[in-house]
Coordinates of N, CA and C in Angstrom, one line a residue:
M911 N 17.3 -27.0 -54.1 CA 18.3 -27.5 -55.1 C 18.7 -28.9 -54.9
A912 N 19.0 -29.2 -53.6 CA 19.4 -30.6 -53.3 C 18.3 -31.6 -53.6
V913 N 17.0 -31.2 -53.4 CA 15.9 -32.1 -53.7 C 15.8 -32.3 -55.2
L914 N 16.0 -31.2 -55.9 CA 15.9 -31.3 -57.4 C 17.0 -32.2 -57.9
T915 N 18.2 -32.1 -57.4 CA 19.3 -32.9 -57.8 C 19.0 -34.4 -57.6
S916 N 18.4 -34.6 -56.4 CA 18.1 -36.0 -56.0 C 17.0 -36.6 -57.0
L917 N 16.1 -35.8 -57.4 CA 15.0 -36.2 -58.3 C 15.6 -36.5 -59.7
L918 N 16.6 -35.7 -60.2 CA 17.2 -35.9 -61.5 C 18.0 -37.2 -61.4
R919 N 18.7 -37.4 -60.3 CA 19.5 -38.6 -60.2 C 18.6 -39.9 -60.3
C920 N 17.4 -39.8 -59.7 CA 16.5 -40.9 -59.7 C 16.1 -41.2 -61.2
S921 N 16.1 -40.3 -62.0 CA 15.6 -40.5 -63.4 C 16.6 -41.3 -64.2
F922 N 17.9 -41.2 -63.8 CA 19.0 -41.9 -64.6 C 19.6 -43.0 -63.8
S923 N 19.0 -43.5 -62.8 CA 19.6 -44.5 -61.9 C 18.8 -45.8 -62.1
T924 N 19.4 -46.9 -61.6 CA 18.8 -48.2 -61.7 C 17.5 -48.2 -60.9
P925 N 16.6 -49.2 -61.2 CA 15.3 -49.3 -60.4 C 15.5 -49.4 -58.9
Q926 N 16.6 -50.3 -58.6 CA 16.8 -50.5 -57.1 C 17.2 -49.2 -56.5
L927 N 18.1 -48.4 -57.2 CA 18.6 -47.1 -56.6 C 17.5 -46.1 -56.5
Q928 N 16.6 -46.1 -57.6 CA 15.5 -45.2 -57.6 C 14.6 -45.5 -56.5
S929 N 14.3 -46.8 -56.2 CA 13.4 -47.2 -55.1 C 13.9 -46.7 -53.8
S930 N 15.3 -46.9 -53.6 CA 15.9 -46.5 -52.3 C 15.8 -45.0 -52.1
Q931 N 16.1 -44.3 -53.2 CA 16.0 -42.8 -53.1 C 14.6 -42.3 -52.9
F932 N 13.7 -42.9 -53.6 CA 12.3 -42.5 -53.3 C 11.8 -42.8 -51.9
Q933 N 12.3 -43.9 -51.4 CA 12.0 -44.2 -50.0 C 12.5 -43.2 -49.0
R934 N 13.7 -42.7 -49.3 CA 14.3 -41.7 -48.4 C 13.5 -40.4 -48.6
W935 N 13.1 -40.1 -49.9 CA 12.3 -38.9 -50.1 C 11.0 -38.9 -49.4
N936 N 10.3 -40.1 -49.5 CA 9.0 -40.3 -48.8 C 9.2 -40.1 -47.3
T937 N 10.3 -40.7 -46.8 CA 10.5 -40.6 -45.4 C 10.7 -39.2 -44.9
W938 N 11.4 -38.4 -45.8 CA 11.7 -37.0 -45.4 C 10.4 -36.2 -45.4
I939 N 9.5 -36.5 -46.5 CA 8.2 -35.8 -46.6 C 7.4 -36.1 -45.3
V940 N 7.3 -37.4 -45.0 CA 6.5 -37.9 -43.8 C 7.0 -37.2 -42.6
G941 N 8.3 -37.2 -42.4 CA 8.9 -36.5 -41.2 C 8.6 -35.1 -41.1
M942 N 8.6 -34.4 -42.3 CA 8.2 -33.0 -42.3 C 6.7 -32.8 -41.9
K943 N 5.9 -33.7 -42.4 CA 4.5 -33.6 -42.0 C 4.3 -33.8 -40.5
I944 N 5.0 -34.8 -40.0 CA 4.8 -35.1 -38.6 C 5.3 -34.0 -37.7
G945 N 6.5 -33.4 -38.2 CA 7.0 -32.2 -37.4 C 6.0 -31.1 -37.4
R946 N 5.4 -30.8 -38.6 CA 4.5 -29.7 -38.6 C 3.3 -30.0 -37.8
A947 N 2.8 -31.3 -37.8 CA 1.7 -31.7 -37.0 C 2.0 -31.5 -35.5
I948 N 3.2 -31.9 -35.1 CA 3.6 -31.7 -33.7 C 3.6 -30.3 -33.3
S949 N 4.2 -29.5 -34.2 CA 4.3 -28.0 -33.9 C 3.0 -27.4 -33.8
L950 N 2.1 -27.8 -34.7 CA 0.7 -27.3 -34.7 C 0.0 -27.7 -33.4
T951 N 0.2 -28.9 -33.0 CA -0.4 -29.4 -31.8 C 0.1 -28.6 -30.5
N952 N 1.4 -28.4 -30.5 CA 2.0 -27.6 -29.4 C 1.4 -26.2 -29.3
S953 N 1.4 -25.6 -30.5 CA 0.8 -24.2 -30.6 C -0.6 -24.2 -30.1
T954 N -1.4 -25.2 -30.6 CA -2.8 -25.2 -30.2 C -2.9 -25.4 -28.7
S955 N -2.1 -26.3 -28.1 CA -2.1 -26.5 -26.7 C -1.7 -25.2 -25.9
Q956 N -0.7 -24.5 -26.4 CA -0.3 -23.3 -25.7 C -1.4 -22.2 -25.8
L957 N -2.1 -22.1 -27.0 CA -3.2 -21.2 -27.1 C -4.3 -21.5 -26.2
Q958 N -4.6 -22.8 -26.0 CA -5.7 -23.2 -25.1 C -5.3 -22.9 -23.7
R959 N -4.1 -23.1 -23.3 CA -3.7 -22.8 -21.9 C -3.8 -21.3 -21.7
R960 N -3.3 -20.5 -22.7 CA -3.4 -19.0 -22.5 C -4.8 -18.6 -22.5
R961 N -5.7 -19.2 -23.3 CA -7.1 -18.9 -23.3 C -7.7 -19.1 -21.9
R962 N -7.4 -20.3 -21.3 CA -7.9 -20.7 -20.0 C -7.4 -19.7 -19.0
T963 N -6.1 -19.3 -19.0 CA -5.6 -18.4 -18.1 C -6.3 -17.0 -18.2
L964 N -6.5 -16.6 -19.4 CA -7.1 -15.3 -19.7 C -8.6 -15.3 -19.2
I965 N -9.3 -16.4 -19.4 CA -10.7 -16.5 -19.0 C -10.7 -16.5 -17.4
Y966 N -9.8 -17.2 -16.8 CA -9.7 -17.2 -15.3 C -9.4 -15.8 -14.8
A967 N -8.5 -15.1 -15.4 CA -8.1 -13.8 -14.9 C -9.3 -12.8 -15.1
V968 N -10.0 -12.9 -16.2 CA -11.1 -12.0 -16.5 C -12.2 -12.3 -15.5
S969 N -12.5 -13.6 -15.2 CA -13.5 -14.0 -14.3 C -13.2 -13.5 -12.9
Q970 N -11.9 -13.6 -12.5 CA -11.5 -13.2 -11.2 C -11.7 -11.7 -11.0
D971 N -11.3 -10.9 -12.1 CA -11.5 -9.4 -12.1 C -12.9 -9.1 -12.0
A972 N -13.7 -9.8 -12.7 CA -15.2 -9.6 -12.7 C -15.8 -9.8 -11.3
E973 N -15.3 -10.9 -10.7 CA -15.8 -11.3 -9.3 C -15.3 -10.3 -8.3
N974 N -14.1 -9.8 -8.4 CA -13.6 -8.8 -7.5 C -14.3 -7.5 -7.6
S975 N -14.6 -7.1 -8.9 CA -15.3 -5.9 -9.2 C -16.7 -6.0 -8.6
F976 N -17.3 -7.1 -8.8 CA -18.7 -7.3 -8.3 C -18.7 -7.2 -6.7
K977 N -17.7 -7.8 -6.1 CA -17.7 -7.7 -4.6 C -17.5 -6.3 -4.1
K978 N -16.6 -5.5 -4.8 CA -16.4 -4.1 -4.4 C -17.7 -3.3 -4.6
T979 N -18.4 -3.6 -5.7 CA -19.7 -2.9 -6.0 C -20.7 -3.2 -4.9
V980 N -20.8 -4.4 -4.5 CA -21.7 -4.8 -3.4 C -21.3 -4.1 -2.1
E981 N -20.0 -4.0 -1.8 CA -19.6 -3.3 -0.6 C -19.9 -1.8 -0.6
V982 N -19.7 -1.2 -1.8 CA -20.1 0.2 -1.9 C -21.6 0.4 -1.8
D983 N -22.3 -0.5 -2.4 CA -23.8 -0.4 -2.3 C -24.2 -0.5 -0.8
K984 N -23.6 -1.4 -0.1 CA -23.9 -1.6 1.3 C -23.6 -0.3 2.1
L985 N -22.4 0.2 1.8 CA -22.0 1.4 2.6 C -23.0 2.6 2.3
I986 N -23.3 2.8 1.0 CA -24.3 3.8 0.6 C -25.6 3.7 1.3
D987 N -26.1 2.4 1.4 CA -27.4 2.2 2.1 C -27.3 2.5 3.6
M988 N -26.1 2.2 4.2 CA -25.9 2.5 5.6 C -25.9 4.0 5.9
L989 N -25.2 4.7 5.0 CA -25.1 6.2 5.1 C -26.4 6.8 4.9
R990 N -27.2 6.3 4.0 CA -28.5 6.9 3.7 C -29.5 6.7 4.8
D991 N -29.4 5.6 5.5 CA -30.3 5.3 6.6 C -29.8 5.8 8.0
S992 N -28.6 6.5 8.0 CA -28.1 6.9 9.3 C -28.5 8.4 9.6
N993 N -28.5 8.7 10.9 CA -28.7 10.1 11.4 C -27.4 10.8 11.3
P994 N -27.3 12.1 11.5 CA -26.1 12.9 11.4 C -24.9 12.4 12.2
T995 N -25.2 12.0 13.4 CA -24.1 11.5 14.3 C -23.6 10.1 13.8
E996 N -24.5 9.2 13.4 CA -24.1 7.9 12.9 C -23.3 8.1 11.6
L997 N -23.8 9.1 10.8 CA -23.1 9.3 9.5 C -21.6 9.7 9.7
Q998 N -21.4 10.7 10.6 CA -20.0 11.1 10.9 C -19.2 9.9 11.3
K999 N -19.7 9.0 12.2 CA -19.0 7.8 12.6 C -18.7 6.9 11.5
L1000 N -19.7 6.7 10.6 CA -19.5 5.8 9.5 C -18.4 6.4 8.5
V1001 N -18.4 7.7 8.3 CA -17.4 8.3 7.4 C -16.0 8.1 8.0
V1002 N -15.9 8.3 9.3 CA -14.6 8.2 10.0 C -14.1 6.7 9.9
E1003 N -15.0 5.8 10.1 CA -14.6 4.4 10.1 C -14.3 3.9 8.7
N1004 N -14.8 4.5 7.7 CA -14.7 4.0 6.3 C -14.0 5.1 5.4
V1005 N -13.2 5.9 6.0 CA -12.6 7.1 5.3 C -11.9 6.7 4.0
L1006 N -11.2 5.5 4.0 CA -10.5 5.1 2.8 C -11.4 4.6 1.7
A1007 N -12.7 4.4 2.0 CA -13.6 3.9 1.0 C -14.1 5.0 0.1
F1008 N -13.9 6.2 0.5 CA -14.4 7.3 -0.3 C -13.5 7.8 -1.4
N1009 N -13.3 6.8 -2.3 CA -12.4 7.1 -3.5 C -13.2 7.4 -4.7
E1010 N -12.5 7.5 -5.8 CA -13.2 7.9 -7.1 C -14.3 6.9 -7.4
S1011 N -14.1 5.6 -7.2 CA -15.1 4.6 -7.5 C -16.4 4.8 -6.7
F1012 N -16.2 5.2 -5.5 CA -17.4 5.4 -4.6 C -18.3 6.5 -5.2
W1013 N -17.6 7.7 -5.5 CA -18.4 8.8 -6.0 C -19.0 8.6 -7.3
I1014 N -18.3 7.8 -8.2 CA -18.9 7.5 -9.5 C -20.2 6.6 -9.3
W1015 N -20.1 5.6 -8.4 CA -21.2 4.7 -8.2 C -22.4 5.4 -7.5
L1016 N -22.0 6.4 -6.6 CA -23.1 7.1 -5.9 C -23.8 8.0 -6.9
A1017 N -23.1 8.6 -7.9 CA -23.7 9.4 -8.9 C -24.5 8.6 -9.8
A1018 N -24.1 7.4 -10.1 CA -24.9 6.5 -11.0 C -26.2 6.1 -10.3
R1019 N -26.1 5.8 -9.0 CA -27.4 5.5 -8.3 C -28.3 6.7 -8.2
T1020 N -27.7 7.9 -8.1 CA -28.6 9.1 -8.1 C -29.3 9.3 -9.4
E1021 N -28.6 9.1 -10.5 CA -29.1 9.3 -11.9 C -30.2 8.2 -12.2
T1022 N -30.1 7.1 -11.6 CA -31.1 6.0 -11.9 C -32.4 6.0 -11.1
C1023 N -32.4 7.0 -10.2 CA -33.6 7.1 -9.3 C -34.9 7.5 -10.2
K1024 N -36.0 6.8 -9.9 CA -37.2 7.1 -10.6 C -37.9 8.3 -10.2
Y1025 N -37.7 8.7 -8.9 CA -38.5 9.8 -8.3 C -37.5 10.9 -7.9
E1026 N -37.9 12.1 -8.1 CA -37.1 13.3 -7.8 C -36.8 13.4 -6.3
D1027 N -37.7 13.0 -5.5 CA -37.4 13.1 -4.0 C -36.2 12.2 -3.7
D1028 N -36.2 11.0 -4.2 CA -35.1 10.0 -4.0 C -33.8 10.6 -4.5
K1029 N -33.8 11.3 -5.7 CA -32.6 11.9 -6.3 C -32.1 13.0 -5.4
K1030 N -33.0 13.8 -4.8 CA -32.6 14.9 -3.9 C -32.0 14.3 -2.6
D1031 N -32.5 13.2 -2.1 CA -32.0 12.6 -0.9 C -30.5 12.1 -1.2
Y1032 N -30.3 11.5 -2.3 CA -28.9 11.1 -2.7 C -28.0 12.3 -2.8
E1033 N -28.5 13.4 -3.4 CA -27.6 14.6 -3.6 C -27.3 15.2 -2.2
E1034 N -28.3 15.2 -1.3 CA -28.0 15.7 0.0 C -27.0 14.8 0.8
L1035 N -27.2 13.5 0.6 CA -26.2 12.6 1.2 C -24.8 12.8 0.7
A1036 N -24.7 13.0 -0.6 CA -23.3 13.3 -1.2 C -22.7 14.5 -0.6
L1037 N -23.5 15.6 -0.4 CA -23.0 16.8 0.2 C -22.6 16.6 1.6
S1038 N -23.4 15.9 2.4 CA -23.1 15.6 3.8 C -21.8 14.8 3.9
V1039 N -21.7 13.8 3.1 CA -20.4 12.9 3.2 C -19.2 13.8 2.8
M1040 N -19.3 14.6 1.7 CA -18.2 15.4 1.3 C -17.8 16.4 2.4
S1041 N -18.8 16.9 3.1 CA -18.5 17.9 4.2 C -17.7 17.2 5.3
V1042 N -18.1 16.0 5.7 CA -17.4 15.3 6.8 C -16.0 14.9 6.3
V1043 N -15.9 14.4 5.1 CA -14.6 14.0 4.6 C -13.6 15.2 4.5
D1044 N -14.2 16.4 4.1 CA -13.4 17.6 4.0 C -12.9 18.0 5.4
R1045 N -13.7 17.9 6.4 CA -13.3 18.3 7.7 C -12.2 17.4 8.2
L1046 N -12.4 16.1 7.9 CA -11.3 15.1 8.3 C -10.0 15.4 7.7
V1047 N -10.0 15.7 6.4 CA -8.8 16.1 5.7 C -8.1 17.3 6.3
R1048 N -8.9 18.3 6.6 CA -8.4 19.6 7.2 C -7.7 19.3 8.5
K1049 N -8.4 18.5 9.4 CA -7.9 18.2 10.7 C -6.6 17.4 10.6
T1050 N -6.6 16.4 9.7 CA -5.4 15.6 9.5 C -4.2 16.5 9.1
N1051 N -4.5 17.4 8.1 CA -3.4 18.3 7.7 C -2.9 19.2 8.8
E1052 N -3.9 19.7 9.6 CA -3.5 20.5 10.8 C -2.6 19.8 11.8
K1053 N -3.0 18.5 12.0 CA -2.2 17.7 12.9 C -0.8 17.4 12.4
I1054 N -0.7 17.2 11.1 CA 0.6 17.0 10.5 C 1.5 18.2 10.6
E1055 N 0.9 19.4 10.3 CA 1.6 20.6 10.4 C 2.0 20.9 11.8
S1056 N 1.1 20.6 12.7 CA 1.4 20.8 14.1 C 2.5 19.9 14.6
A1057 N 2.5 18.7 14.2 CA 3.5 17.7 14.6 C 4.9 18.1 14.0
T1058 N 4.9 18.6 12.8 CA 6.1 19.1 12.2 C 6.7 20.3 12.9
D1059 N 5.8 21.2 13.3 CA 6.3 22.4 14.0 C 6.8 22.0 15.4
V1060 N 6.2 21.1 16.1 CA 6.7 20.6 17.4 C 8.1 20.0 17.2
L1061 N 8.2 19.2 16.2 CA 9.5 18.5 16.0 C 10.6 19.6 15.7
K1062 N 10.3 20.6 14.9 CA 11.3 21.6 14.6 C 11.7 22.4 15.8
E1063 N 10.8 22.6 16.7 CA 11.1 23.3 18.0 C 12.0 22.5 18.9
I1064 N 11.8 21.2 18.9 CA 12.6 20.3 19.7 C 14.0 20.2 19.1
L1065 N 14.1 20.2 17.8 CA 15.4 20.1 17.2 C 16.2 21.4 17.1
K1066 N 15.5 22.5 17.4 CA 16.1 23.8 17.2 C 17.4 24.0 17.9
P1067 N 17.6 23.6 19.2 CA 18.9 23.8 19.8 C 20.0 23.1 19.1
I1068 N 19.7 22.0 18.4 CA 20.8 21.2 17.7 C 21.2 21.8 16.4
V1069 N 20.2 22.4 15.7 CA 20.5 23.0 14.4 C 21.1 24.4 14.5
D1070 N 22.3 24.6 13.8 CA 23.0 25.8 13.9 C 22.3 26.9 12.9
V1071 N 22.9 28.0 12.8 CA 22.4 29.1 12.1 C 22.2 28.8 10.6
T1072 N 23.2 28.0 10.1 CA 23.1 27.7 8.6 C 22.2 26.5 8.4
E1073 N 21.5 26.0 9.5 CA 20.6 24.9 9.4 C 21.4 23.6 9.0
E1074 N 22.6 23.5 9.4 CA 23.4 22.3 9.3 C 23.3 21.5 10.5
I1075 N 23.3 20.2 10.4 CA 23.1 19.3 11.5 C 24.4 18.5 11.8
T1076 N 24.9 18.6 13.0 CA 26.1 17.8 13.3 C 25.7 17.0 14.5
W1077 N 26.2 15.7 14.5 CA 25.9 14.8 15.6 C 27.2 14.0 16.0
P1078 N 27.6 14.0 17.2 CA 27.0 14.8 18.4 C 27.2 16.3 18.2
P1079 N 26.3 17.1 18.9 CA 26.3 18.5 18.7 C 27.6 19.1 19.2
R1080 N 28.1 20.2 18.6 CA 29.3 20.8 19.0 C 29.2 21.4 20.5
D1081 N 28.0 21.9 20.8 CA 27.8 22.5 22.1 C 27.0 21.4 22.9
P1082 N 27.7 20.9 24.0 CA 27.0 19.9 24.8 C 25.7 20.4 25.5
E1083 N 25.6 21.7 25.7 CA 24.4 22.3 26.3 C 23.2 22.1 25.3
A1084 N 23.5 22.0 24.0 CA 22.4 21.9 23.0 C 21.5 20.6 23.3
L1085 N 22.2 19.5 23.7 CA 21.4 18.3 23.9 C 20.5 18.5 25.2
V1086 N 21.0 19.2 26.2 CA 20.2 19.4 27.4 C 19.0 20.3 27.0
L1087 N 19.2 21.3 26.2 CA 18.1 22.2 25.8 C 17.1 21.4 25.0
M1088 N 17.5 20.5 24.2 CA 16.6 19.7 23.4 C 15.8 18.8 24.3
E1089 N 16.4 18.2 25.3 CA 15.6 17.4 26.2 C 14.6 18.2 27.0
K1090 N 15.0 19.4 27.4 CA 14.1 20.3 28.1 C 12.9 20.7 27.3
E1091 N 13.2 21.0 26.0 CA 12.1 21.3 25.1 C 11.1 20.1 24.9
L1092 N 11.7 18.9 24.7 CA 10.9 17.7 24.6 C 10.0 17.5 25.8
S1093 N 10.6 17.7 27.0 CA 9.9 17.5 28.3 C 8.8 18.5 28.4
Q1094 N 9.0 19.8 28.0 CA 7.9 20.8 28.0 C 6.8 20.4 27.1
R1095 N 7.1 20.0 25.9 CA 6.1 19.6 24.9 C 5.3 18.4 25.4
E1096 N 6.0 17.5 26.1 CA 5.3 16.3 26.7 C 4.3 16.8 27.7
Q1097 N 4.7 17.7 28.6 CA 3.8 18.2 29.6 C 2.6 19.0 29.0
D1098 N 2.8 19.6 27.9 CA 1.7 20.3 27.2 C 0.8 19.3 26.4
G1099 N 1.2 18.0 26.4 CA 0.3 17.1 25.7 C 0.5 17.1 24.2
Q1100 N 1.6 17.5 23.7 CA 1.9 17.6 22.3 C 2.6 16.4 21.7
L1101 N 3.1 15.5 22.5 CA 3.8 14.4 22.0 C 2.8 13.2 21.9
D1102 N 1.9 13.3 20.9 CA 0.9 12.3 20.7 C 1.3 11.4 19.6
E1103 N 0.4 10.5 19.2 CA 0.7 9.6 18.1 C 1.0 10.3 16.8
G1104 N 0.4 11.4 16.6 CA 0.8 12.2 15.4 C 2.2 12.6 15.4
F1105 N 2.7 13.1 16.5 CA 4.1 13.5 16.6 C 5.0 12.3 16.4
L1106 N 4.7 11.1 17.0 CA 5.5 9.9 16.8 C 5.5 9.5 15.3
A1107 N 4.4 9.6 14.6 CA 4.3 9.3 13.2 C 5.2 10.2 12.4
E1108 N 5.2 11.5 12.8 CA 6.0 12.5 12.0 C 7.5 12.2 12.2
V1109 N 7.9 11.9 13.4 CA 9.4 11.5 13.7 C 9.8 10.3 12.8
N1110 N 8.9 9.3 12.9 CA 9.2 8.1 12.1 C 9.3 8.3 10.6
A1111 N 8.4 9.2 10.1 CA 8.4 9.5 8.7 C 9.6 10.3 8.3
Q1112 N 10.1 11.2 9.1 CA 11.3 12.0 8.9 C 12.5 11.1 8.9
L1113 N 12.5 10.1 9.9 CA 13.6 9.2 10.0 C 13.7 8.3 8.8
R1114 N 12.6 7.8 8.3 CA 12.6 6.9 7.1 C 13.1 7.7 5.9
Q1115 N 12.7 9.0 5.8 CA 13.2 9.8 4.7 C 14.7 10.1 4.8
A1116 N 15.2 10.3 6.0 CA 16.6 10.5 6.2 C 17.4 9.3 5.8
K1117 N 16.9 8.1 6.2 CA 17.6 6.9 5.8 C 17.6 6.6 4.3
A1118 N 16.5 7.0 3.7 CA 16.4 6.8 2.2 C 17.3 7.7 1.5
D1119 N 17.5 9.0 2.0 CA 18.4 9.9 1.3 C 19.8 9.5 1.5
G1120 N 20.2 9.0 2.7 CA 21.5 8.5 2.9 C 22.6 9.5 3.0
D1121 N 22.3 10.8 2.9 CA 23.3 11.8 2.9 C 23.2 12.8 4.1
K1122 N 22.3 12.3 5.1 CA 22.1 13.2 6.3 C 22.3 12.3 7.6
P1123 N 23.5 11.8 7.8 CA 23.7 10.9 9.0 C 23.5 11.7 10.3
G1124 N 23.8 13.0 10.3 CA 23.5 13.8 11.5 C 22.0 13.8 11.9
L1125 N 21.2 14.1 10.9 CA 19.8 14.1 11.1 C 19.2 12.8 11.5
E1126 N 19.7 11.7 10.9 CA 19.2 10.4 11.2 C 19.5 10.1 12.7
A1127 N 20.8 10.4 13.1 CA 21.1 10.1 14.5 C 20.3 10.9 15.5
M1128 N 20.1 12.2 15.1 CA 19.3 13.1 16.0 C 17.9 12.6 16.1
L1129 N 17.3 12.2 15.0 CA 15.9 11.7 15.1 C 15.8 10.4 15.9
Q1130 N 16.8 9.6 15.8 CA 16.8 8.4 16.7 C 16.9 8.8 18.1
K1131 N 17.7 9.8 18.4 CA 17.8 10.3 19.8 C 16.4 10.8 20.3
V1132 N 15.7 11.5 19.4 CA 14.4 12.0 19.8 C 13.4 10.9 20.1
L1133 N 13.5 9.8 19.3 CA 12.7 8.6 19.6 C 13.0 8.0 20.9
Q1134 N 14.3 8.0 21.3 CA 14.8 7.4 22.5 C 14.2 8.2 23.7
L1135 N 14.3 9.5 23.6 CA 13.8 10.4 24.6 C 12.2 10.3 24.7
Y1136 N 11.6 10.2 23.6 CA 10.1 10.0 23.6 C 9.8 8.7 24.3
A1137 N 10.5 7.6 24.0 CA 10.2 6.3 24.7 C 10.4 6.4 26.2
S1138 N 11.5 7.1 26.6 CA 11.8 7.2 28.0 C 10.8 8.0 28.8
R1139 N 10.3 9.0 28.1 CA 9.4 10.0 28.9 C 7.9 9.6 28.7
V1140 N 7.5 9.2 27.5 CA 6.1 9.0 27.3 C 5.7 7.5 27.4
L1141 N 6.4 6.6 26.7 CA 6.0 5.2 26.8 C 6.2 4.6 28.2
S1142 N 7.2 5.1 28.9 CA 7.5 4.6 30.3 C 6.4 4.9 31.2
K1143 N 5.6 5.9 30.9 CA 4.4 6.2 31.8 C 3.2 5.4 31.6
R1144 N 3.2 4.7 30.5 CA 2.1 3.8 30.1 C 2.3 2.4 30.8
S1145 N 1.3 2.0 31.5 CA 1.3 0.7 32.2 C 0.5 -0.3 31.4
Y1146 N 1.1 -1.4 31.2 CA 0.4 -2.6 30.6 C 0.1 -3.7 31.6
A1147 N 0.3 -3.3 32.9 CA 0.0 -4.3 33.9 C -1.4 -4.4 34.3
M1148 N -2.2 -3.4 33.9 CA -3.7 -3.4 34.2 C -4.4 -3.9 33.0
K1149 N -5.3 -4.9 33.2 CA -6.2 -5.4 32.2 C -7.6 -5.4 32.8
G1150 N -8.3 -4.3 32.5 CA -9.6 -4.1 33.1 C -9.3 -3.7 34.6
N1151 N -9.9 -4.5 35.5 CA -9.6 -4.2 36.9 C -8.6 -5.2 37.5
E1152 N -8.0 -6.0 36.6 CA -7.1 -7.0 37.0 C -5.6 -6.6 36.8
I1153 N -4.8 -6.8 37.8 CA -3.3 -6.5 37.6 C -2.6 -7.8 37.2
L1154 N -1.9 -7.6 36.0 CA -1.1 -8.7 35.5 C 0.3 -8.7 36.2
K1155 N 0.5 -9.7 37.1 CA 1.7 -9.7 37.9 C 3.0 -9.7 37.1
A1156 N 3.0 -10.5 36.0 CA 4.2 -10.7 35.2 C 4.5 -9.3 34.6
E1157 N 3.5 -8.6 34.0 CA 3.7 -7.3 33.4 C 4.2 -6.3 34.4
A1158 N 3.6 -6.3 35.6 CA 3.9 -5.4 36.7 C 5.4 -5.6 37.1
F1159 N 5.8 -6.9 37.2 CA 7.2 -7.2 37.6 C 8.2 -6.7 36.6
L1160 N 7.8 -6.9 35.3 CA 8.7 -6.5 34.2 C 8.8 -5.0 34.2
E1161 N 7.7 -4.2 34.4 CA 7.8 -2.8 34.4 C 8.6 -2.3 35.6
T1162 N 8.6 -3.0 36.7 CA 9.4 -2.6 37.9 C 10.9 -2.8 37.6
L1163 N 11.2 -3.9 36.9 CA 12.6 -4.1 36.5 C 13.1 -3.0 35.5
I1164 N 12.2 -2.6 34.6 CA 12.6 -1.6 33.6 C 12.9 -0.3 34.3
K1165 N 12.0 0.1 35.3 CA 12.2 1.3 36.0 C 13.5 1.3 36.9
D1166 N 13.8 0.2 37.5 CA 14.9 0.1 38.4 C 16.2 0.1 37.6
Y1167 N 16.2 -0.5 36.4 CA 17.5 -0.7 35.7 C 17.5 0.1 34.4
G1168 N 16.4 0.9 34.1 CA 16.4 1.6 32.9 C 17.3 2.9 32.9

């Protein structure tokens, strides 16, 4: 509307006024065109940057995918050329590699075999690897269950009939019984790395929950007892056949003042 009014005024104004108004009008038009050109240039520049970023990301993903495929191919070749003993060792060393991608790629290689004998070899390899992985999973679960049971027995003197945990325990004798149970389990060789991992896992969960301060304190006590009984028996003063004097001296101080 303002532009239309300006044009009408130009029709009934003096030539000088009309010239001035048309100059302003032309300036406004030119300014609009420049603004649009700048906006278009900025948009084009942003699109180009996004395109370059996208191309880089895609190329990186493709490169990473290719590297993983090469690694899986190499592992399959090693498994295929190994004897039963070597195969078990390879599976244990690369247990985390046997994910969904591995089995999909192994199936793809099996299907692309030209000869039936090669296809049967791959099928037998898949069964062998599955068998070893299955045994590993079962053993791991058994160790976890065993470590959980050991921890429950150690904590049993502290936990009352209602399974509530108070710390320090109401009965002073309960702590003594807990230490005796831990000592017995240590003599039986049950306080291994699996047990330590179970205690740490339970402690992290108790801290995350935040509503079991008694359990948290009790698990920390178990770790202290574990350190005093198990870790203190390990010597770091020996390196091969050589005795490290500094480590030996430090261990002596710990024993004397621990």
